[in-house]
Coordinates of C-alpha atoms in Angstrom, one line a residue:
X286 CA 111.9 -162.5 25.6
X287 CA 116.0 -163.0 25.0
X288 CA 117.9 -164.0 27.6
X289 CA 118.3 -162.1 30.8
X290 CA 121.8 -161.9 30.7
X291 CA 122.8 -161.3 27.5
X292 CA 119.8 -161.0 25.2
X293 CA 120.8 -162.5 22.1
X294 CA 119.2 -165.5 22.1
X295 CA 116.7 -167.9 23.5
X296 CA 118.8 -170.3 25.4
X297 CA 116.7 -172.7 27.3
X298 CA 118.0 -172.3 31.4
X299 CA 120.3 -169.1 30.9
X300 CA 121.0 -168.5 34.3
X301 CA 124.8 -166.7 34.5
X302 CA 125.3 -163.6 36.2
X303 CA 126.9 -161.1 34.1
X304 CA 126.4 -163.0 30.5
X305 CA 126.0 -166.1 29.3
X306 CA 128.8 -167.8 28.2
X307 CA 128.2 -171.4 27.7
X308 CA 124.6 -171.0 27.1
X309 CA 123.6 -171.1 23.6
X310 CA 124.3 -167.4 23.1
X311 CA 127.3 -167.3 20.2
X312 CA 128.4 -163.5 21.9
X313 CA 128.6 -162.3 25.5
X314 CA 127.2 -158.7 25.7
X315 CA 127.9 -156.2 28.6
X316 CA 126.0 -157.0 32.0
X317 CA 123.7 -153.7 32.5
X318 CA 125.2 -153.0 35.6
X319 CA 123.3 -149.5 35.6
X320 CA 120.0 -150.6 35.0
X321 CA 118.4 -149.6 38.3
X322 CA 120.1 -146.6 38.4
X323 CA 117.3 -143.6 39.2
X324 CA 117.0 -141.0 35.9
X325 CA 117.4 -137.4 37.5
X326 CA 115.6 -136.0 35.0
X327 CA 113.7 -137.3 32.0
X328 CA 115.7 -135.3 29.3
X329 CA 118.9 -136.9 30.4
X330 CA 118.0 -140.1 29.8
X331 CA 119.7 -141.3 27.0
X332 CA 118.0 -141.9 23.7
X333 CA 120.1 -144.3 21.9
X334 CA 120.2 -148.2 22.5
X335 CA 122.3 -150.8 21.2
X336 CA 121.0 -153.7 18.5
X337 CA 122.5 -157.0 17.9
X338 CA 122.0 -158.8 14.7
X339 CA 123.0 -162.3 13.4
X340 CA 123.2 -163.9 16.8
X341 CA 125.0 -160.9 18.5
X342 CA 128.1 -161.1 15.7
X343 CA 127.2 -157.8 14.5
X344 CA 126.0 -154.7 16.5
X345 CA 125.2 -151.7 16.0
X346 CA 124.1 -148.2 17.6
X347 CA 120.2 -146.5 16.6
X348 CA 118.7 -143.8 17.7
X349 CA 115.1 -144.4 20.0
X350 CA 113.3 -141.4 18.3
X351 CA 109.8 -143.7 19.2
X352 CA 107.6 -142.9 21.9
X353 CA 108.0 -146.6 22.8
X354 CA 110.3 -147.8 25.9
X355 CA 112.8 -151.0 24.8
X356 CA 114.4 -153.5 26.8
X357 CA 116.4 -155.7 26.6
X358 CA 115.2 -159.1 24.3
X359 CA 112.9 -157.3 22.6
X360 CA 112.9 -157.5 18.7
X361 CA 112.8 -154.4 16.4
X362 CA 112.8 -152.9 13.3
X363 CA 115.7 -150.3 12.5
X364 CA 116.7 -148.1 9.3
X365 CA 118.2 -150.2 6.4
X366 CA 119.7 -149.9 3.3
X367 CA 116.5 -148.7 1.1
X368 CA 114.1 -150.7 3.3
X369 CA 114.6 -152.1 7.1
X370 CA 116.2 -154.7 9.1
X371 CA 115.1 -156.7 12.5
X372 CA 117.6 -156.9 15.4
X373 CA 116.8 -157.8 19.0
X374 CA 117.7 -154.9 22.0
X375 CA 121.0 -155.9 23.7
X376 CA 121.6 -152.4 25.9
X377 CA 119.6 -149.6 27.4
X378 CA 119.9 -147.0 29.7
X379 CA 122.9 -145.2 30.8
X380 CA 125.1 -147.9 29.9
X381 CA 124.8 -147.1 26.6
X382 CA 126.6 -144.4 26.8
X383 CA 130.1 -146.0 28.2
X384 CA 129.8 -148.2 25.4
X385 CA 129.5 -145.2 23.0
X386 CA 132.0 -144.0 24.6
X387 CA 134.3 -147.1 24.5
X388 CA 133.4 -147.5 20.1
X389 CA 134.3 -143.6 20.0
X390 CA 131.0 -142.8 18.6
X391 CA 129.4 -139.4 19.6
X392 CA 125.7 -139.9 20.6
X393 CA 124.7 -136.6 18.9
X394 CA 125.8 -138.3 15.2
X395 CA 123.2 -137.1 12.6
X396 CA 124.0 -139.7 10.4
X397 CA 123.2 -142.3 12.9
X398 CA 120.5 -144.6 11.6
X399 CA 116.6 -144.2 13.5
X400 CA 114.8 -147.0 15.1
X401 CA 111.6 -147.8 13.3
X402 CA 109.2 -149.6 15.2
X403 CA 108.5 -152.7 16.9
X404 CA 108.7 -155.9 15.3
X405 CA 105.5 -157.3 14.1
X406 CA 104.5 -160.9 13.6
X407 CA 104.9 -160.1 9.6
X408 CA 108.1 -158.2 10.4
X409 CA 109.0 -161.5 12.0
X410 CA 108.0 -164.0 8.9
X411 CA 109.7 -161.6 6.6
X412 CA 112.8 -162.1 8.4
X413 CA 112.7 -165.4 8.8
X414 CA 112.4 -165.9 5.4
X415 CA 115.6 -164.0 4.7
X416 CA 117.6 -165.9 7.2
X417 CA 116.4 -169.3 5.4
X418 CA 117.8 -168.2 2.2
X419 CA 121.4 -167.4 3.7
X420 CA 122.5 -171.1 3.2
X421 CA 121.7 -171.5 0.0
X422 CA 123.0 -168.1 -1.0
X423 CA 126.5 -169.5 0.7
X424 CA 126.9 -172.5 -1.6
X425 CA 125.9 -170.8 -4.5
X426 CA 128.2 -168.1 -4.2
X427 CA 130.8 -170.0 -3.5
X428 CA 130.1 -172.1 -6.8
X429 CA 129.9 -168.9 -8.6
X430 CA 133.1 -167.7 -7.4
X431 CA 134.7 -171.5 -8.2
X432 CA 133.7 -170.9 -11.7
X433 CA 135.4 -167.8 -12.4
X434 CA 138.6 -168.6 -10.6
X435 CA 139.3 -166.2 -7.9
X436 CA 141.6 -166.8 -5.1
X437 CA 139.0 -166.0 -2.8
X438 CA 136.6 -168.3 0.0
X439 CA 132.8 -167.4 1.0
X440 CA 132.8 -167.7 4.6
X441 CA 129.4 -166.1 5.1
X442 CA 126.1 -164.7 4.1
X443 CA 124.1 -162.1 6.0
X444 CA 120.9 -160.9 4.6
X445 CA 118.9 -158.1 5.1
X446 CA 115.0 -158.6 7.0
X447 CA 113.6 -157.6 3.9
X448 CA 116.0 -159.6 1.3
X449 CA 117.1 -156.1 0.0
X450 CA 120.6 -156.2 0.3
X451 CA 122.8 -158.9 1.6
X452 CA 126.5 -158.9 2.7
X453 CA 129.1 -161.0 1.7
X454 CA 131.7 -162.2 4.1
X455 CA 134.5 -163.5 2.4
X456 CA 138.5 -164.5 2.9
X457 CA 141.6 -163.9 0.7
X458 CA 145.2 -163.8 0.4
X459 CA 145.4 -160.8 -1.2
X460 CA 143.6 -158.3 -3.4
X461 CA 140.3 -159.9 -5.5
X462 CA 139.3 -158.2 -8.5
X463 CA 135.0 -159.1 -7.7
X464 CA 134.0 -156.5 -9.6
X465 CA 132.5 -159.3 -12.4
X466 CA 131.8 -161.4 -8.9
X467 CA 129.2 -158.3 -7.7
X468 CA 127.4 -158.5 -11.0
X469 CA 126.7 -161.8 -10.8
X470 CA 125.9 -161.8 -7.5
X471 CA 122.9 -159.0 -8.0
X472 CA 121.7 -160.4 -11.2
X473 CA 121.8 -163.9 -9.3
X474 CA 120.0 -162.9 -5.9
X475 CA 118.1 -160.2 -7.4
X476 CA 119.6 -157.8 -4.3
X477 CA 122.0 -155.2 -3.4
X478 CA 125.8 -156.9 -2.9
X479 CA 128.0 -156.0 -0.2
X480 CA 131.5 -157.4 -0.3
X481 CA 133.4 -157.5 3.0
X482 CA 136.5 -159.1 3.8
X483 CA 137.3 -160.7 7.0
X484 CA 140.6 -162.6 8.7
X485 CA 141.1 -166.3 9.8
X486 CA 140.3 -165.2 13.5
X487 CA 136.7 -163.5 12.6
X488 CA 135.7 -166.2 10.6
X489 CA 136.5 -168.5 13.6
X490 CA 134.4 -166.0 15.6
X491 CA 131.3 -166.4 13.2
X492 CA 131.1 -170.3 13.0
X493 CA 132.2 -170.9 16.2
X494 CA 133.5 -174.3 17.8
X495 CA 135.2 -175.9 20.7
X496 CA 138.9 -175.2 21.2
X497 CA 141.5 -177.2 22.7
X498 CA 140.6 -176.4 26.6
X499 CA 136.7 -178.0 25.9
X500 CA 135.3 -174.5 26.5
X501 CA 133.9 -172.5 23.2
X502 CA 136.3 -170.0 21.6
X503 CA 136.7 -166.8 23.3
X504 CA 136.6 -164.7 20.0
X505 CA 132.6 -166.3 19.5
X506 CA 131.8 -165.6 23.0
X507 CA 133.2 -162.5 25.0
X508 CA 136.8 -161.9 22.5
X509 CA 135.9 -158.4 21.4
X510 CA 139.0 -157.4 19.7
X511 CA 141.9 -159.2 18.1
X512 CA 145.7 -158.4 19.8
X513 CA 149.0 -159.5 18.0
X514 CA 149.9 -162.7 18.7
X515 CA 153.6 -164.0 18.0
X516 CA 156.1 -167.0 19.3
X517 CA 157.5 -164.6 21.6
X518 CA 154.7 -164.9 23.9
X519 CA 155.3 -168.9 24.3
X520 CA 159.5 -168.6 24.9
X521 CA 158.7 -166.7 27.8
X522 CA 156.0 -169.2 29.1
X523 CA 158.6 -171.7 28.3
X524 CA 156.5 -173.2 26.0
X525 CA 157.5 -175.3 23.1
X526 CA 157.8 -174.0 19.8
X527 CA 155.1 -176.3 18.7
X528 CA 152.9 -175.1 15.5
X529 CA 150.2 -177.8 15.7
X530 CA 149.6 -177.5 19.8
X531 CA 150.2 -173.5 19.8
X532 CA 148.1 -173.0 16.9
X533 CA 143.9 -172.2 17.3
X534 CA 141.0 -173.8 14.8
X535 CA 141.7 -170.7 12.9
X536 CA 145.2 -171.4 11.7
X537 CA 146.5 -168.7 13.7
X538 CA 148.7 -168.5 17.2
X539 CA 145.9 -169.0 19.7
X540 CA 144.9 -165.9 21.6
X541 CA 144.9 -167.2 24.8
X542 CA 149.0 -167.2 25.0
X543 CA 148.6 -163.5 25.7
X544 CA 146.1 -163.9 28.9
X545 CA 149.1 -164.7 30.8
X546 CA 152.4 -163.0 29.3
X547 CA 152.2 -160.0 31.8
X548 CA 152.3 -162.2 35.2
X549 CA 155.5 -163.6 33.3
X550 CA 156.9 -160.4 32.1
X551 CA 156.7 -159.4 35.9
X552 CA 157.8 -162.7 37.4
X553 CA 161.2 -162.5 35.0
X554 CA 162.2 -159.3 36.2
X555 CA 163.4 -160.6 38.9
X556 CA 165.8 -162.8 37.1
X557 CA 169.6 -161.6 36.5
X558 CA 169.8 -160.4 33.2
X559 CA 172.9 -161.4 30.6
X560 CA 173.4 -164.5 32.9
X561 CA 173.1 -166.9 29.6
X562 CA 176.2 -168.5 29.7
X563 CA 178.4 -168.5 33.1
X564 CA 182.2 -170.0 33.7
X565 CA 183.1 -172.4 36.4
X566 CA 185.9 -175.0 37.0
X567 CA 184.2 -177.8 34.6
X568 CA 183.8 -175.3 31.9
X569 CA 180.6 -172.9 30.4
X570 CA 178.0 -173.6 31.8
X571 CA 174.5 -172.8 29.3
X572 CA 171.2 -171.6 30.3
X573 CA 168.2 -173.8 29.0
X574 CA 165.3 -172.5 31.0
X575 CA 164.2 -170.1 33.6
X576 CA 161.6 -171.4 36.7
X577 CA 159.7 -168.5 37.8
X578 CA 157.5 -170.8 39.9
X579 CA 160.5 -171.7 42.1
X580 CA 163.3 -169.2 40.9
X581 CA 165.3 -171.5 39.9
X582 CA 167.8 -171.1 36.5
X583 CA 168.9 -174.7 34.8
X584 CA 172.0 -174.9 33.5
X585 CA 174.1 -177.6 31.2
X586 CA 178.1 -178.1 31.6
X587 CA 179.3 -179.3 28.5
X588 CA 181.0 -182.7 29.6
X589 CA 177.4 -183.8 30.3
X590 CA 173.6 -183.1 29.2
X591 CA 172.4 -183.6 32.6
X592 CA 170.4 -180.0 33.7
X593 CA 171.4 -178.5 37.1
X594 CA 169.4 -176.3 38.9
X595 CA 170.6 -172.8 40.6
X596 CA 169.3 -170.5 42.8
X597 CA 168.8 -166.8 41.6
X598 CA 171.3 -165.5 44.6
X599 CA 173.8 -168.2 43.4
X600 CA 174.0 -167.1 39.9
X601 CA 174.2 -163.6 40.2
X602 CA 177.4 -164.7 43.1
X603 CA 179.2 -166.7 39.7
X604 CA 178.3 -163.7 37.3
X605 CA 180.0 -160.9 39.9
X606 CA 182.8 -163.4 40.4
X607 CA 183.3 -164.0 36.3
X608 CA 183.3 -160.5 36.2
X609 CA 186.5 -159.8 39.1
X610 CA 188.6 -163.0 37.1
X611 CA 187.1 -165.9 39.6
X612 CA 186.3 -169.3 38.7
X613 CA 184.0 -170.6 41.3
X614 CA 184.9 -174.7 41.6
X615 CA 181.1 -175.7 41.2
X616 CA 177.3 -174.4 40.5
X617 CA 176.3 -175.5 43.8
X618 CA 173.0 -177.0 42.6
X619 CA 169.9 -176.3 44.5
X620 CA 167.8 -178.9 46.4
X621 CA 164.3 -179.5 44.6
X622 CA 161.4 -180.0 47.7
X623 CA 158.0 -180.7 46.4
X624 CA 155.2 -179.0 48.6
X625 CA 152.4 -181.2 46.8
X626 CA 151.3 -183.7 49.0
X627 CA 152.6 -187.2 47.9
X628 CA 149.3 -189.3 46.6
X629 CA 149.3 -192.9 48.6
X630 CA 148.0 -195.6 45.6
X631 CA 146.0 -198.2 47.3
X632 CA 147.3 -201.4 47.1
X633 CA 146.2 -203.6 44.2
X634 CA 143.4 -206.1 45.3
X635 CA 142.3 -209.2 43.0
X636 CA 138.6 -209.1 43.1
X637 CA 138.7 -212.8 40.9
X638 CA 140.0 -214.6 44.1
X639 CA 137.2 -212.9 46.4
X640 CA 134.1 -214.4 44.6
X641 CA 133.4 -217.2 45.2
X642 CA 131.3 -219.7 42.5
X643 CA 130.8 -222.8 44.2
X644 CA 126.9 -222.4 44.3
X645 CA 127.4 -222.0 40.7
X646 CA 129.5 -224.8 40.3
X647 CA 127.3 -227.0 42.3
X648 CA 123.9 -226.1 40.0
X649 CA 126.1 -226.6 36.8
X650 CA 127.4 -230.3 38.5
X651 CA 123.4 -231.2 39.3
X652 CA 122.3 -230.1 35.9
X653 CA 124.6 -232.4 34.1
X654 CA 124.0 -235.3 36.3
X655 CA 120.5 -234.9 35.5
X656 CA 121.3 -234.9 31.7
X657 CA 123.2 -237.8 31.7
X658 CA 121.0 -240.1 33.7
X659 CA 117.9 -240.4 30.2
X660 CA 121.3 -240.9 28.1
X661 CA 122.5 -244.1 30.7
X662 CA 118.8 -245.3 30.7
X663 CA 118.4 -245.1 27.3
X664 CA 121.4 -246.9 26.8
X665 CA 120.9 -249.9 28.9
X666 CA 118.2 -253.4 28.1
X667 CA 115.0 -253.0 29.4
X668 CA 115.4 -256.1 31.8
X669 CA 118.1 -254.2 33.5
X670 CA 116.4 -250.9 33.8
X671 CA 113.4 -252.8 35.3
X672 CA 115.3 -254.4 38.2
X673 CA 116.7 -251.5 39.1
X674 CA 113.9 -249.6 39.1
X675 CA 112.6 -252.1 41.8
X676 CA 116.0 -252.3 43.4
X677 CA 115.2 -248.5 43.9
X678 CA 112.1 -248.8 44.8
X679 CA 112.8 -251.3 47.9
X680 CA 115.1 -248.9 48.8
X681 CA 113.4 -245.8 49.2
X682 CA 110.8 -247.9 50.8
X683 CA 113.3 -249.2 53.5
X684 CA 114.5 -245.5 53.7
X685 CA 110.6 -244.6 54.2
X686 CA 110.0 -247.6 57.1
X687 CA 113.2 -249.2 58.5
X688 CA 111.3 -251.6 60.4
X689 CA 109.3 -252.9 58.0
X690 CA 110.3 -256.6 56.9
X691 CA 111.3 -257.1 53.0
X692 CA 109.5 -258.5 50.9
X693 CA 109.0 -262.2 50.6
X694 CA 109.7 -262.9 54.2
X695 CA 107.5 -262.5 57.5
X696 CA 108.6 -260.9 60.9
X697 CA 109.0 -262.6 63.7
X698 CA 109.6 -261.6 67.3
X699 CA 112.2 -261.9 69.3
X700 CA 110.8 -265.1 71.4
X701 CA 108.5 -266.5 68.8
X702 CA 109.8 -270.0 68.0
X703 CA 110.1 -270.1 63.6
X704 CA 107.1 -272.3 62.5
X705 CA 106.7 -276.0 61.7
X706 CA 106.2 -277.3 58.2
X707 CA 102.5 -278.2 58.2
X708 CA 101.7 -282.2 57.9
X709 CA 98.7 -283.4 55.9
X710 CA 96.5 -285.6 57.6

């Protein structure tokens, strides 16, 4: 089984409603939002279902003339060119039809191609086979291609299941005489050769990548169709005429600079138009941008390159006063209030004063005393290092027993008279 959501994979975890989009799925079918729809009667039900190949770049409409029910995720085995190819089941049902309907194909086409059977394990190894062979095929088509000098690039490969025909994706400047190419190619492959050509954007939407935002490009995931994309688009966003930030992995003007050029068509029509350049007492005042987010029109006097801002009420006030022979004395610039709560920065703290190493210190102190007591032993005659040993141990003794007499002498008590020298008799 495919993914739930949009059945042209095996992602591991595909959980997203509606499609998955950052799942492992390179395309982002249509969510069968009619799939528990009850079937008023059984010849109504609609006999055609939709079959993604290569990953879900390529799909394609077949008719269910099979006894057999298919859902979604399941492999099968469709009409070919002289022989048959595997897809997996993207759509069924009723939705079907609105995407029929949406690709202008009629659902009672008799040259639309018949669904065969169900894949089979063999089916399966056959096609696996074919889609180990596409690499290869790439690099040595585009080596053939190198050798014979055409102005031309191999973006892609796509074989048929059963290795009978295979379909060239390439990309070119302008026209390619291949005709000496195709020959090649069938003698080389031992297959039938399709040459098809194909712009920067769907080559970008084969191999796939991660654009500038960190998501995966929208023409590889849910993109379905390419619209016209020009620097017209950014000067109304007030975007900089930039070719390396405004331009996509493909080369081209990225796609996404149209998502939001209605909401600023409709925002500017509330702007005065022909309000470029307006005349006041210092001189002509330019226009240099337009702030739809606060309606707000900046403008440059020409003793100065400082920008002023003016309200939308103010400039239309100067244009209908230009226009009866008045020169206003000033722009009357317009008081900026940020809304955005101001961010408090905590105050810098220096965490080296607050730890404290004086255990540390203390070890470190001890260990080195230790070490160089051996040296100052070592160093000194063996006469002195005996009397001190003994000096030390008389003190530790006294520190053991303070009342305990030293050595070499007797205690006596407090009353006891000190004794006589005996006499011999």
């Amino acid at each position: 089984m495919g993914c739930d959501n949009c059945g042209t994979g095996k992602p591991n975890g595909c959980k997203s409603n509606g499609g998955c989009s950052t799942g492992g799925c390179n395309r982002l079918n249509a969510f069968d939002w009619l799939m528990n729809m009850p079937i008023a009667a059984v010849s109504d039900e609609c006999t055609v279902i939709e079959v993604s190949f290569n990953q879900g770049s390529r799909k394609d409409f077949f008719r269910n003339t099979t006894v057999q029910q298919f859902e979604k995720g399941d492999l099968v085995c469709v009409e070919g060119v002289s022989g048959f190819d595997l897809g997996e089941v993207s759509l069924t049902g009723e939705i079907v039809r609105l995407q029929m309907k949406k690709h202008e194909v009629k659902e009672d086409n008799p040259e639309m191609k018949k669904v065969l059977r169900r894949a089979s394990d063999r089916d399966i190894d056959t096609w696996r086979h074919s889609k180990g062979r596409e690499k290869e095929a790439v690099i040595r088509s585009r080596a053939i291609a190198k050798q014979l000098k055409l102005d031309m690039k191999i973006s892609q490969v796509e074989m048929q299941a059963d290795s009978r025909k295979a379909t060239f994706f390439y990309i070119a400047d302008g026209r390619v005489d291949f005709r000496e190419l195709i020959k090649i190619y069938a003698s080389e492959f031992k297959l039938k050769v399709e040459m098809r050509q194909i712009g920067a954007r769907q080559e970008s939407a084969k191999v796939g990548g991660i654009g500038s935002c960190g998501r995966e490009l929208c023409c590889s995931t849910w993109l379905t169709d390419f619209k016209s994309v020009n620097t017209t688009a950014a000067r109304y966003q007030n975007l900089s005429i930039n070719q390396t930030k405004l331009s996509g992995q493909c080369g081209r003007l990225k796609c996404c600079l149209n998502y939001e050029l209605d909401t600023y068509l409709d925002a500017l029509q509330g702007f005065p138009d022909n309000c470029d350049n307006i005349q006041v007492a210092k001189g002509h005042a330019m226009l240099i941008k337009k702030d739809i987010f606060k309606n707000l029109m900046w403008y440059v006097l020409p003793d100065s390159n400082k920008q002023y801002p003016v309200t939308i009420e103010r400039v239309r006030k100067i244009k209908s006063l230009n226009a009866q022979g008045v020169i206003p004395e000033e722009l009357e610039i317009a008081e900026i209030t940020s809304s955005k709560v101001k961010e408090v920065e905590p105050e810098f703290v220096e965490l080296v004063g607050q730890i404290s190493l004086q255990s540390l210190e203390r070890a470190d102190k001890k260990r080195k005393q230790k070490q160089q007591q051996p040296r100052q032993q070592r160093q000194q005659p063996p006469q002195q290092q005996r009397g001190q040993q003994q000096k030390g141990q008389q003190q530790r003794g006294q520190q053991q027993n303070p009342n305990r007499p030293p050595q070499g002498g007797q205690q006596r008590g407090p009353n006891r008279p000190p004794q006589q020298p005996r006499r011999d008799k």
